[in-house]
Coordinates of C-alpha atoms in Angstrom, one line a residue:
Chain A
M500 CA -29.4 -86.3 -95.4
I501 CA -26.4 -85.6 -93.2
G502 CA -26.7 -83.1 -90.5
L503 CA -24.0 -81.9 -88.3
T504 CA -24.9 -79.5 -85.5
A505 CA -22.0 -77.9 -83.6
I506 CA -19.9 -81.0 -83.4
E507 CA -16.7 -80.7 -81.8
I508 CA -14.1 -83.5 -81.7
E509 CA -10.7 -83.7 -79.9
A510 CA -7.9 -85.8 -80.8
G511 CA -4.4 -85.7 -79.3
G512 CA -4.7 -82.2 -78.2
F513 CA -6.1 -81.2 -81.6
R514 CA -9.7 -79.7 -81.3
V515 CA -12.0 -79.6 -84.4
G516 CA -15.2 -77.6 -84.5
P517 CA -17.7 -76.6 -83.8
V518 CA -18.8 -77.7 -87.4
D519 CA -22.2 -77.1 -88.6
L520 CA -23.3 -78.6 -91.9
E521 CA -26.6 -79.7 -93.4
L522 CA -26.7 -81.8 -96.7
R523 CA -30.1 -82.7 -98.3
D524 CA -30.6 -86.1 -99.8
G525 CA -28.9 -86.2 -103.0
E526 CA -26.7 -83.3 -102.2
Y527 CA -22.9 -83.5 -102.7
G528 CA -20.9 -82.0 -100.0
V529 CA -17.3 -81.4 -100.0
L530 CA -15.4 -80.7 -96.7
L531 CA -12.4 -78.7 -98.2
G532 CA -9.1 -78.0 -96.3
P533 CA -5.4 -78.4 -96.2
S534 CA -3.7 -81.3 -94.6
G535 CA -4.1 -81.6 -90.9
A536 CA -7.2 -79.3 -90.9
G537 CA -9.2 -82.1 -89.1
K538 CA -11.2 -83.0 -92.3
S539 CA -11.0 -86.8 -91.8
L540 CA -11.6 -86.5 -88.1
V541 CA -14.9 -85.1 -88.9
L542 CA -15.6 -87.9 -91.5
E543 CA -14.6 -90.4 -88.9
A544 CA -17.0 -88.9 -86.4
V545 CA -19.9 -89.0 -88.9
A546 CA -19.0 -92.6 -89.6
G547 CA -19.0 -93.5 -85.7
V548 CA -15.4 -94.6 -85.5
R549 CA -14.6 -91.4 -83.6
R550 CA -16.4 -90.0 -80.7
V551 CA -17.6 -86.4 -80.6
V552 CA -17.1 -84.5 -77.6
A553 CA -20.2 -82.1 -78.4
G554 CA -22.9 -81.6 -80.9
T555 CA -25.2 -84.1 -82.6
I556 CA -24.9 -85.9 -86.0
R557 CA -28.0 -87.1 -87.8
V558 CA -28.3 -89.3 -90.7
D559 CA -31.4 -89.4 -92.8
G560 CA -33.0 -87.5 -89.9
V561 CA -32.0 -89.9 -87.2
D562 CA -29.6 -88.8 -84.3
V563 CA -27.0 -91.3 -84.6
T564 CA -24.5 -89.5 -82.4
A565 CA -24.3 -92.2 -79.7
L566 CA -24.8 -95.1 -82.1
T567 CA -22.0 -97.6 -83.2
P568 CA -20.8 -97.5 -86.9
E569 CA -22.9 -100.6 -88.0
K570 CA -26.0 -98.8 -87.0
R571 CA -25.4 -95.6 -88.7
H572 CA -26.2 -96.8 -92.3
V573 CA -23.2 -94.8 -93.8
G574 CA -20.9 -96.0 -96.5
L575 CA -17.3 -95.4 -96.1
V576 CA -14.6 -95.0 -98.9
F577 CA -11.0 -94.2 -98.3
Q578 CA -8.2 -92.8 -100.3
D579 CA -6.6 -96.0 -101.2
G580 CA -10.0 -98.1 -101.5
L581 CA -8.8 -100.2 -98.5
L582 CA -10.3 -103.4 -100.3
F583 CA -10.0 -106.4 -97.9
P584 CA -6.9 -107.8 -99.6
H585 CA -7.8 -111.5 -98.6
L586 CA -11.1 -111.3 -100.4
S587 CA -11.7 -111.2 -104.2
V588 CA -13.2 -108.2 -105.6
A589 CA -16.8 -110.1 -105.6
G590 CA -16.2 -110.9 -102.0
N591 CA -15.5 -107.4 -101.2
V592 CA -18.7 -106.4 -102.8
A593 CA -20.6 -109.0 -101.0
Y594 CA -19.2 -108.2 -97.5
G595 CA -22.0 -105.9 -96.6
L596 CA -25.0 -107.6 -98.5
R597 CA -26.1 -109.8 -95.4
R598 CA -26.5 -106.6 -93.3
A599 CA -28.6 -105.1 -96.2
G600 CA -30.9 -108.1 -96.0
V601 CA -30.1 -109.8 -99.2
A602 CA -30.6 -113.5 -98.2
G603 CA -29.3 -116.5 -100.2
R604 CA -26.2 -117.1 -102.2
A605 CA -28.0 -116.6 -105.5
A606 CA -29.4 -113.4 -104.8
R607 CA -26.2 -112.1 -103.2
A608 CA -24.2 -113.0 -106.4
A609 CA -26.9 -111.5 -108.5
E610 CA -26.6 -108.2 -106.3
V611 CA -22.8 -108.1 -106.6
E612 CA -23.1 -108.4 -110.5
R613 CA -25.7 -105.4 -110.4
L614 CA -23.5 -103.3 -108.1
A615 CA -20.1 -104.1 -110.2
D616 CA -22.1 -103.3 -113.4
A617 CA -23.3 -99.8 -111.9
V618 CA -19.7 -98.7 -111.1
G619 CA -18.1 -100.3 -114.3
A620 CA -16.2 -103.0 -112.3
T621 CA -18.0 -106.3 -113.9
A622 CA -14.8 -107.5 -115.4
L623 CA -13.0 -107.2 -112.1
L624 CA -15.2 -109.4 -109.9
K625 CA -12.6 -112.5 -110.0
R626 CA -9.6 -110.5 -109.5
R627 CA -7.6 -110.0 -106.2
P628 CA -7.5 -106.1 -105.0
A629 CA -3.7 -106.2 -105.2
T630 CA -4.1 -106.5 -109.1
L631 CA -6.2 -103.5 -109.5
S632 CA -5.3 -99.9 -110.4
G633 CA -6.1 -97.2 -108.1
G634 CA -9.1 -96.1 -110.2
E635 CA -10.4 -99.8 -110.2
R636 CA -10.1 -100.0 -106.7
Q637 CA -12.0 -97.1 -106.0
R638 CA -14.8 -98.3 -108.1
V639 CA -14.9 -101.5 -106.3
A640 CA -14.8 -99.6 -102.9
V641 CA -17.8 -97.7 -104.0
A642 CA -19.6 -100.7 -105.0
R643 CA -18.8 -102.2 -101.7
A644 CA -20.1 -99.3 -99.7
L645 CA -23.3 -99.2 -101.8
A646 CA -24.1 -102.8 -101.3
A647 CA -24.8 -102.2 -97.6
R648 CA -27.7 -99.8 -98.8
P649 CA -26.3 -96.6 -96.9
R650 CA -28.3 -93.4 -96.4
A651 CA -25.2 -91.3 -96.7
L652 CA -21.8 -91.8 -98.3
L653 CA -18.5 -90.8 -96.9
L654 CA -15.5 -90.3 -98.9
D655 CA -12.0 -89.6 -97.5
E656 CA -9.8 -88.1 -100.3
P657 CA -11.2 -90.8 -102.7
L658 CA -9.5 -89.4 -105.8
S659 CA -6.1 -88.7 -104.3
A660 CA -4.4 -92.0 -105.3
V661 CA -5.9 -92.0 -108.7
D662 CA -4.2 -90.9 -112.1
A663 CA -5.8 -87.9 -113.8
E664 CA -7.5 -89.8 -116.4
A665 CA -9.2 -92.3 -114.1
R666 CA -10.1 -89.3 -111.9
E667 CA -12.7 -87.7 -114.4
G668 CA -14.5 -91.0 -114.8
L669 CA -14.6 -91.5 -111.0
Q670 CA -15.9 -88.0 -110.4
E671 CA -18.6 -88.5 -113.0
L672 CA -19.3 -91.9 -111.2
L673 CA -19.6 -90.4 -107.8
R674 CA -21.7 -87.5 -108.9
R675 CA -24.1 -89.9 -110.6
V676 CA -24.4 -92.2 -107.6
S677 CA -25.3 -89.3 -105.5
R678 CA -27.9 -88.1 -107.9
E679 CA -29.6 -91.4 -108.9
Q680 CA -29.8 -92.8 -105.4
G681 CA -30.5 -89.5 -103.9
L682 CA -27.5 -90.2 -101.2
S683 CA -26.1 -87.3 -99.4
V684 CA -22.3 -87.4 -99.9
L685 CA -19.7 -86.0 -97.6
H686 CA -16.4 -85.8 -99.6
V687 CA -13.2 -84.8 -97.9
T688 CA -10.4 -83.4 -100.0
H689 CA -7.5 -81.0 -100.0
D690 CA -7.9 -80.3 -103.7
R691 CA -9.7 -77.0 -104.8
A692 CA -10.3 -78.2 -108.3
E693 CA -11.9 -81.4 -107.2
A694 CA -14.1 -79.5 -104.8
S695 CA -15.2 -77.2 -107.6
A696 CA -15.8 -79.9 -110.1
L697 CA -18.1 -82.1 -107.6
A698 CA -19.7 -80.1 -104.8
D699 CA -23.0 -78.6 -104.6
T700 CA -21.9 -77.4 -101.1
C701 CA -18.5 -76.7 -100.1
A702 CA -17.4 -76.3 -96.5
V703 CA -13.8 -75.1 -95.7
L704 CA -11.9 -76.3 -92.7
V705 CA -8.8 -74.8 -91.6
G706 CA -6.8 -75.4 -88.4
G707 CA -9.9 -77.3 -87.1
R708 CA -12.2 -74.3 -87.7
L709 CA -15.2 -74.3 -90.2
L710 CA -14.4 -70.8 -91.9
Q711 CA -16.9 -70.8 -94.8
T712 CA -20.0 -72.9 -96.0
G713 CA -21.6 -72.4 -99.4
P714 CA -21.7 -73.1 -103.2
P715 CA -18.0 -73.6 -104.5
R716 CA -18.4 -70.7 -106.7
E717 CA -19.4 -68.4 -103.9
I718 CA -16.3 -69.6 -101.7
L719 CA -13.9 -68.9 -104.7
M720 CA -15.2 -65.5 -105.5
S721 CA -16.3 -64.3 -102.1
P722 CA -13.9 -65.8 -99.4
A723 CA -15.0 -65.0 -95.9
D724 CA -11.6 -64.3 -94.6
E725 CA -7.9 -64.2 -95.6
A726 CA -7.3 -67.9 -94.8
V727 CA -10.1 -69.1 -97.0
A728 CA -9.1 -66.7 -99.7
R729 CA -5.5 -68.0 -99.5
F730 CA -6.6 -71.7 -99.3
V731 CA -8.9 -71.4 -102.4
G732 CA -6.0 -69.8 -104.4
A733 CA -6.9 -66.2 -104.5
R734 CA -3.2 -65.4 -104.0
N735 CA -3.7 -61.7 -104.0
V736 CA -4.7 -60.9 -100.3
L737 CA -4.0 -57.1 -100.0
H738 CA -4.1 -54.9 -97.0
G739 CA -4.8 -51.2 -97.6
V740 CA -6.7 -48.2 -96.5
R741 CA -10.0 -46.6 -97.8
D742 CA -9.2 -43.2 -99.6
A743 CA -9.8 -40.3 -97.5
S744 CA -12.2 -38.8 -100.2
D745 CA -13.3 -41.7 -102.3
A746 CA -15.4 -44.3 -100.7
R747 CA -14.8 -46.6 -103.6
L748 CA -10.9 -46.3 -103.7
V749 CA -8.4 -48.3 -101.5
R750 CA -4.9 -47.3 -101.2
L751 CA -2.1 -49.9 -100.8
P752 CA 1.2 -49.3 -98.9
G753 CA 3.1 -49.3 -102.1
G754 CA 1.1 -46.4 -103.5
V755 CA -1.4 -48.3 -105.7
A756 CA -5.0 -47.4 -105.5
L757 CA -7.5 -50.1 -106.3
R758 CA -11.1 -49.3 -107.3
V759 CA -13.9 -51.6 -105.5
A760 CA -17.5 -52.2 -106.6
R761 CA -19.0 -50.9 -103.4
T762 CA -18.6 -48.0 -101.1
L763 CA -16.6 -48.5 -98.0
T764 CA -16.5 -47.0 -94.7
P765 CA -13.4 -45.0 -93.7
G766 CA -10.4 -47.2 -92.2
P767 CA -8.5 -50.4 -93.2
A768 CA -9.6 -52.6 -96.0
D769 CA -8.7 -56.2 -96.7
L770 CA -9.0 -57.0 -100.5
V771 CA -8.9 -60.1 -102.4
V772 CA -8.2 -60.4 -106.2
R773 CA -8.0 -63.7 -108.0
P774 CA -4.8 -63.8 -110.3
E775 CA -6.9 -64.8 -113.1
D776 CA -8.9 -61.8 -113.0
V777 CA -5.9 -59.3 -113.1
R778 CA -5.1 -58.1 -116.7
L779 CA -1.8 -57.5 -118.2
W780 CA -0.3 -55.4 -120.9
R781 CA 3.1 -54.6 -122.0
A782 CA 2.1 -51.1 -123.1
R783 CA -0.3 -48.8 -121.1
P784 CA -3.7 -49.7 -122.9
P785 CA -6.0 -47.1 -124.2
A786 CA -8.7 -45.9 -121.7
A787 CA -11.3 -47.9 -123.8
A788 CA -9.4 -51.2 -123.4
A789 CA -9.0 -50.7 -119.6
G790 CA -12.5 -50.0 -119.2
R791 CA -12.1 -46.4 -117.9
D792 CA -12.5 -45.9 -114.3
D793 CA -13.6 -49.4 -113.4
V794 CA -10.2 -50.7 -114.0
A795 CA -7.4 -49.5 -112.0
V796 CA -4.3 -49.6 -114.2
F797 CA -0.7 -49.1 -112.8
P798 CA 2.9 -50.1 -114.0
G799 CA 4.9 -52.8 -112.7
T800 CA 7.9 -55.0 -113.3
V801 CA 7.7 -58.8 -113.8
V802 CA 9.8 -60.5 -111.2
G803 CA 8.7 -63.9 -111.3
L804 CA 7.3 -66.4 -114.0
S805 CA 6.1 -69.9 -113.6
L806 CA 4.4 -72.4 -115.8
Q807 CA 1.2 -74.0 -114.3
G808 CA -0.3 -76.3 -116.7
G809 CA -1.4 -74.3 -119.8
F810 CA -1.0 -71.1 -117.8
V811 CA 1.7 -68.8 -116.5
L812 CA 1.8 -67.3 -113.2
V813 CA 3.4 -63.9 -113.4
R814 CA 4.4 -62.0 -110.4
V815 CA 4.5 -58.3 -111.0
E816 CA 6.0 -55.9 -108.5
T817 CA 4.0 -52.5 -108.6
P818 CA 5.7 -52.2 -105.9
D819 CA 2.8 -54.0 -104.2
A820 CA 3.3 -57.6 -105.3
L821 CA 0.5 -58.9 -107.4
D822 CA 0.2 -62.6 -108.9
V823 CA -1.4 -62.6 -112.5
L824 CA -2.6 -65.8 -114.2
I825 CA -2.5 -65.7 -117.9
P826 CA -2.7 -68.3 -120.8
A827 CA 0.7 -69.7 -121.6
R828 CA 0.2 -68.4 -125.4
A829 CA -0.8 -65.0 -124.2
A830 CA 2.5 -64.7 -122.1
D831 CA 4.5 -66.0 -125.2
A832 CA 2.6 -63.4 -127.4
L833 CA 3.5 -60.7 -124.7
G834 CA 7.2 -61.7 -124.6
L835 CA 7.2 -61.7 -120.9
T836 CA 10.7 -62.0 -119.3
L837 CA 12.1 -61.2 -115.8
G838 CA 12.6 -57.6 -115.5
A839 CA 10.0 -56.6 -118.2
A840 CA 7.9 -53.5 -117.8
V841 CA 4.3 -54.1 -117.9
D842 CA 0.9 -52.5 -117.0
V843 CA -1.3 -54.3 -114.8
G844 CA -5.3 -53.7 -114.5
V845 CA -7.5 -54.7 -111.8
P846 CA -11.2 -54.2 -112.6
A847 CA -13.5 -53.1 -109.6
A848 CA -15.7 -56.1 -110.1
A849 CA -12.7 -58.6 -109.4
V850 CA -11.9 -56.9 -106.3
H851 CA -13.6 -58.7 -103.3
V852 CA -13.8 -56.9 -100.0
L853 CA -13.3 -59.2 -96.9
P854 CA -15.4 -58.4 -94.0
M855 CA -13.4 -56.8 -91.3
A856 CA -12.9 -59.0 -88.2
Chain B
M1320 CA 33.2 -90.7 -93.5
I1321 CA 33.9 -94.2 -94.7
R1322 CA 32.4 -95.0 -98.1
F1323 CA 32.0 -98.6 -99.2
R1324 CA 31.8 -99.6 -102.8
P1325 CA 28.4 -101.4 -102.9
S1326 CA 30.2 -104.8 -103.8
L1327 CA 32.4 -104.6 -100.9
F1328 CA 29.7 -103.7 -98.6
W1329 CA 27.5 -106.7 -99.5
A1330 CA 30.5 -109.0 -99.3
L1331 CA 31.1 -107.8 -95.8
C1332 CA 27.4 -108.4 -94.9
A1333 CA 27.7 -111.7 -96.5
V1334 CA 30.6 -112.7 -94.4
A1335 CA 29.1 -111.5 -91.3
G1336 CA 25.9 -113.5 -92.1
A1337 CA 27.7 -116.6 -92.9
L1338 CA 29.8 -116.3 -89.6
L1339 CA 26.5 -116.1 -87.8
L1340 CA 25.0 -118.9 -89.6
A1341 CA 27.9 -121.2 -88.8
F1342 CA 27.8 -120.3 -85.1
V1343 CA 24.1 -121.3 -84.9
L1344 CA 24.3 -124.4 -87.3
L1345 CA 27.7 -125.9 -86.3
P1346 CA 26.8 -127.1 -82.8
A1347 CA 23.6 -128.7 -84.0
A1348 CA 25.4 -130.0 -87.2
S1349 CA 28.2 -131.3 -85.2
M1350 CA 25.8 -133.3 -82.8
I1351 CA 23.8 -134.7 -85.4
V1352 CA 26.6 -135.9 -87.7
G1353 CA 28.6 -137.1 -84.6
A1354 CA 25.6 -139.2 -83.6
G1355 CA 25.2 -140.7 -86.9
A1356 CA 22.2 -142.7 -88.2
G1357 CA 22.9 -145.5 -85.5
L1358 CA 22.4 -143.3 -82.6
L1359 CA 19.3 -141.7 -84.1
G1360 CA 17.7 -145.3 -84.5
E1361 CA 18.9 -146.1 -81.0
A1362 CA 17.2 -143.1 -79.6
L1363 CA 14.0 -144.0 -81.3
R1364 CA 14.1 -147.4 -79.8
Q1365 CA 14.5 -146.3 -76.4
D1366 CA 11.0 -146.1 -74.6
D1367 CA 12.0 -143.3 -72.2
V1368 CA 13.4 -141.2 -75.0
R1369 CA 10.1 -141.7 -77.1
R1370 CA 7.9 -140.9 -74.0
S1371 CA 9.8 -137.9 -73.3
L1372 CA 9.7 -136.6 -76.9
W1373 CA 6.0 -137.0 -77.1
L1374 CA 5.5 -135.5 -73.6
T1375 CA 7.6 -132.5 -74.7
V1376 CA 6.0 -131.8 -78.0
S1377 CA 2.5 -132.2 -76.7
A1378 CA 2.9 -130.0 -73.5
A1379 CA 4.3 -127.3 -75.7
V1380 CA 1.3 -127.7 -78.1
I1381 CA -1.1 -127.4 -75.2
A1382 CA 0.8 -124.3 -73.8
T1383 CA 0.7 -122.8 -77.3
V1384 CA -3.2 -123.5 -77.7
I1385 CA -3.6 -121.9 -74.4
G1386 CA -1.3 -119.0 -75.0
F1387 CA -3.2 -118.4 -78.2
V1388 CA -6.6 -118.3 -76.4
V1389 CA -5.6 -115.8 -73.9
G1390 CA -2.8 -114.2 -75.6
V1391 CA -4.2 -113.3 -79.0
P1392 CA -7.1 -111.0 -77.6
L1393 CA -4.5 -109.4 -75.2
A1394 CA -2.1 -108.7 -78.3
Y1395 CA -5.0 -107.3 -80.1
V1396 CA -6.0 -104.9 -77.5
L1397 CA -2.6 -103.9 -77.0
A1398 CA -2.4 -103.2 -80.8
R1399 CA -5.6 -101.1 -81.0
K1400 CA -6.2 -99.5 -77.8
E1401 CA -4.5 -96.8 -75.7
F1402 CA -5.2 -96.9 -72.0
P1403 CA -3.5 -95.9 -68.8
G1404 CA -0.6 -98.3 -67.8
K1405 CA -0.4 -99.7 -71.2
R1406 CA 3.4 -99.5 -71.1
L1407 CA 3.2 -101.3 -67.7
V1408 CA 1.2 -104.2 -69.1
E1409 CA 3.4 -104.5 -72.0
G1410 CA 6.6 -104.8 -69.6
V1411 CA 4.7 -107.3 -67.4
I1412 CA 4.2 -109.5 -70.5
D1413 CA 7.8 -109.4 -71.4
L1414 CA 9.1 -110.0 -67.8
P1415 CA 9.3 -113.7 -68.4
I1416 CA 12.0 -113.2 -71.1
V1417 CA 14.3 -111.4 -68.6
F1418 CA 13.5 -113.7 -65.5
P1419 CA 16.2 -116.3 -65.1
H1420 CA 14.1 -119.4 -65.9
T1421 CA 15.0 -121.4 -62.7
A1422 CA 13.8 -118.2 -60.7
A1423 CA 10.8 -118.3 -63.0
G1424 CA 10.1 -121.9 -61.7
V1425 CA 10.7 -121.0 -58.0
A1426 CA 8.2 -118.1 -58.6
L1427 CA 5.7 -120.4 -60.2
L1428 CA 6.0 -122.8 -57.4
T1429 CA 5.2 -120.1 -55.0
V1430 CA 1.8 -119.6 -56.7
W1431 CA 0.8 -123.0 -58.0
G1432 CA 2.8 -125.5 -55.6
R1433 CA 0.9 -127.4 -53.3
D1434 CA 1.3 -124.6 -50.6
G1435 CA 1.1 -121.8 -53.1
V1436 CA -1.5 -119.2 -53.4
V1437 CA -3.5 -120.9 -56.1
G1438 CA -2.2 -124.3 -55.6
R1439 CA -3.6 -124.6 -52.2
V1440 CA -6.9 -123.9 -53.4
L1441 CA -6.8 -126.5 -56.4
A1442 CA -5.1 -129.4 -54.6
P1443 CA -8.3 -130.4 -52.6
L1444 CA -9.8 -130.5 -56.0
G1445 CA -7.0 -133.0 -57.4
I1446 CA -5.5 -130.4 -59.6
T1447 CA -1.7 -130.1 -58.9
F1448 CA 1.1 -128.5 -60.7
T1449 CA 4.2 -130.3 -59.1
E1450 CA 5.6 -133.3 -60.7
T1451 CA 2.6 -133.4 -63.4
V1452 CA 2.1 -132.7 -67.0
A1453 CA -0.2 -129.6 -66.0
G1454 CA 3.1 -128.1 -64.2
I1455 CA 5.1 -128.6 -67.4
V1456 CA 2.4 -126.9 -69.4
L1457 CA 2.2 -124.1 -66.8
A1458 CA 6.1 -123.6 -66.8
M1459 CA 6.0 -123.5 -70.7
L1460 CA 3.2 -121.2 -70.9
F1461 CA 5.1 -118.8 -68.6
V1462 CA 8.2 -118.5 -70.2
S1463 CA 7.1 -118.5 -73.8
L1464 CA 3.9 -116.6 -73.6
P1465 CA 5.8 -113.2 -74.5
F1466 CA 7.0 -114.7 -77.8
L1467 CA 3.4 -115.2 -79.1
V1468 CA 1.9 -112.0 -77.5
D1469 CA 4.7 -109.7 -79.0
T1470 CA 4.6 -111.1 -82.5
A1471 CA 0.9 -111.2 -82.7
R1472 CA 0.6 -107.5 -81.4
E1473 CA 3.1 -106.4 -84.1
A1474 CA 1.0 -108.6 -86.8
F1475 CA -2.1 -106.7 -85.7
V1476 CA -0.4 -103.3 -85.6
M1477 CA 0.6 -104.0 -89.2
V1478 CA -3.2 -104.2 -90.3
D1479 CA -4.5 -100.7 -91.0
P1480 CA -7.3 -100.1 -88.5
R1481 CA -9.4 -98.4 -91.3
Y1482 CA -9.9 -101.8 -92.7
E1483 CA -12.0 -102.3 -89.4
H1484 CA -13.6 -99.0 -89.9
V1485 CA -14.9 -99.9 -93.1
A1486 CA -16.2 -103.4 -91.9
R1487 CA -18.1 -101.7 -89.2
T1488 CA -19.8 -99.3 -91.6
L1489 CA -20.8 -102.6 -93.7
G1490 CA -22.3 -104.0 -90.8
S1491 CA -19.9 -105.8 -88.7
S1492 CA -19.7 -105.8 -85.0
P1493 CA -16.2 -105.1 -83.4
G1494 CA -15.7 -108.9 -83.2
G1495 CA -17.0 -109.6 -86.6
A1496 CA -14.5 -107.0 -88.0
F1497 CA -11.8 -108.9 -86.0
V1498 CA -12.7 -112.4 -87.4
R1499 CA -13.6 -111.5 -91.0
V1500 CA -11.2 -108.7 -91.7
T1501 CA -8.3 -108.3 -89.3
F1502 CA -7.3 -111.8 -88.2
P1503 CA -7.4 -113.0 -92.0
Q1504 CA -4.7 -110.3 -92.7
A1505 CA -2.6 -110.9 -89.5
W1506 CA -2.8 -114.6 -89.2
R1507 CA 0.6 -115.4 -90.6
G1508 CA 2.3 -113.1 -87.9
V1509 CA 0.1 -114.8 -85.2
L1510 CA 1.2 -118.3 -86.4
A1511 CA 4.9 -117.2 -86.5
G1512 CA 4.3 -116.0 -82.9
A1513 CA 2.6 -119.5 -82.0
V1514 CA 5.6 -121.4 -83.7
L1515 CA 7.9 -119.3 -81.7
M1516 CA 6.2 -119.9 -78.5
W1517 CA 5.9 -123.8 -79.4
G1518 CA 9.8 -123.7 -79.9
R1519 CA 10.5 -122.0 -76.8
G1520 CA 8.2 -124.5 -74.9
I1521 CA 10.0 -127.4 -76.1
S1522 CA 13.5 -126.0 -75.3
E1523 CA 12.5 -125.1 -71.8
F1524 CA 14.5 -126.5 -69.0
G1525 CA 14.8 -124.1 -66.0
A1526 CA 11.5 -123.6 -65.0
V1527 CA 10.2 -127.0 -65.8
V1528 CA 12.8 -128.6 -63.7
I1529 CA 11.9 -126.8 -60.7
L1530 CA 8.2 -127.4 -61.0
A1531 CA 8.1 -130.7 -62.6
Y1532 CA 11.2 -132.8 -62.6
N1533 CA 9.1 -135.8 -63.5
P1534 CA 7.5 -136.8 -65.9
K1535 CA 10.7 -135.9 -67.8
V1536 CA 10.6 -133.5 -70.9
I1537 CA 13.4 -134.0 -73.2
S1538 CA 15.6 -131.2 -71.8
V1539 CA 15.4 -132.7 -68.5
L1540 CA 16.1 -136.3 -69.7
T1541 CA 19.1 -134.9 -71.6
Y1542 CA 20.4 -133.3 -68.4
E1543 CA 20.0 -136.4 -66.4
R1544 CA 21.6 -138.5 -68.8
F1545 CA 24.5 -136.3 -69.1
E1546 CA 25.0 -135.8 -65.3
G1547 CA 24.5 -139.6 -64.9
F1548 CA 26.1 -141.3 -67.6
G1549 CA 28.0 -138.9 -69.8
L1550 CA 27.8 -137.3 -73.1
R1551 CA 27.4 -140.4 -75.2
A1552 CA 24.0 -141.1 -73.2
A1553 CA 22.9 -137.6 -73.5
Q1554 CA 23.3 -137.4 -77.2
P1555 CA 20.2 -139.6 -78.4
P1556 CA 17.3 -137.4 -76.7
A1557 CA 19.3 -134.2 -77.7
V1558 CA 19.8 -135.2 -81.4
L1559 CA 16.1 -136.2 -81.6
I1560 CA 14.7 -132.8 -80.2
V1561 CA 16.9 -130.8 -82.5
I1562 CA 15.8 -132.7 -85.5
V1563 CA 12.2 -132.5 -84.7
A1564 CA 12.4 -128.8 -83.8
F1565 CA 14.4 -128.1 -87.0
V1566 CA 11.9 -130.0 -89.2
V1567 CA 8.9 -128.4 -87.6
F1568 CA 10.3 -124.8 -87.6
V1569 CA 11.6 -124.9 -91.1
G1570 CA 8.7 -126.9 -92.5
L1571 CA 6.0 -124.4 -90.9
R1572 CA 8.0 -121.5 -92.1
T1573 CA 8.6 -122.5 -95.5
L1574 CA 4.9 -124.0 -95.9
L1575 CA 2.8 -121.3 -94.2
L1576 CA 4.7 -118.1 -94.1
P1577 CA 5.3 -116.6 -97.5
R1578 CA 8.6 -115.2 -98.9
R1579 CA 8.6 -111.6 -97.9
R1580 CA 8.1 -109.3 -100.9
S1581 CA 10.9 -107.3 -101.7
R1582 CA 10.6 -103.5 -102.4
K1583 CA 10.9 -104.2 -106.2
D1584 CA 8.1 -106.6 -105.9
A1585 CA 6.1 -104.2 -104.0
A1586 CA 6.5 -101.7 -106.7

């Protein structure tokens, strides 16, 4: 279990916090945020290599705020594995075994074998770190951290230096380790997809401030504010005003009116629409296809097209700019080109209303 | 903007490098070749030259060992910690480099001489630094310590501190992390600093001659012979120390310091 209560960190004039976060045994937490948000500082504070200026840190129910790293019982894995280059893989894994109370050379060798097997690194034991791939290094780094019998695992961008193929295997390994050993994991990343794939609980840190904590789906679908919305890729953050007579209608500056799923109080309204929730037609759809009143349909012009994996991000000027994400095949079928006239539909259920500050 | 063709550019670099090498090697080579094998044999047969060579080498080794014991911890602190006055400390450590060495000898004398601040206290205990081996070691230590501290500090800076963070979470104390993780990665740089320090020590003249003219280290012996008997008499000790320094320097660097990896190798 990891418990952070109002921790604050200061580094070179940059202040992080207050950060509150509770992770149960076996819970996988992801601290998500852009570069420079202060994520690694939080991780270093939990590991005990950086002091907090306020707040308390608990590991396995014990207040470790004032303890040195070696007394905190946390495992630490960095982006590039940081295997000790002067030791073999076996030497790296064995490093923390004495502290873990594994006495005797034979017992330590057996434990190294067991840990290597658990992370799929048995064949690597005699190799030097410099000869390993990024994914192999990370597997060994996880085994090394587990050797010291930690009560929590801290991972600093552990998948960033790993190719896509190895990343899937490592994600599966990390989830399995957390689940089988009942370890709380605090994983720091800037990668939204990684966070969605791994996290039970996700905390979004932007500019040193913890903006939202919750299950990743909740953060994706219901961001707490504009900064979170933009960071989790909502793209369409729209500022409008509630219609004078219809409490479920928001008018945008360009004239487009969007339906929302709940009634709003009069005044300004900030809306978030994920690009994959927006529908696109080359000709105005029949009312049935549009879903009648629940989908606001309005015309626009394609002003941008960019391929993103198997999808195409289409920028449509309505004149309020909207980003729409559709499968590449669908874009081909629609024959989308720059300047093409399209109709755009935004379902009321896809419109998230941001809480007003 | 002047644009060089790559081949011309590298050719110019090679010419510049060759000129520099010649500038460094020519005096030493000329002296050794001019002296010939006969002179070298003669030098080795002379008792005072042999004694002086042993004294020079051993005093420099002792100075280097002391420098290692006190300098490496300081280098590590300078590499890892930020504290008020750190730049001042670094400047103070480098001070002997910019001191004229005879001035360094005079300064040392005011502290460690019989009437000096520390010398006065130690003299009744039989510990003196004028005209003694201890004085020679002291002078060598003073002028050469910056070479070890600066090189070792850079070697420690090159080791990512996050290795130590990992080691700490694996149960190591700060000292344990240093011994088991940091030093094994930095030792080649530290050794390079120690070799530099030793080399600077054996070549020291100015500070040594002020603090301890006798017993004579090889630089003092060479100077005395040159002044008293001319170039021919000064050559044997000079040739000997140049050969010893060359063999130790090149030998240690070749055997212990691995070839630096090129970018291509690293990729």
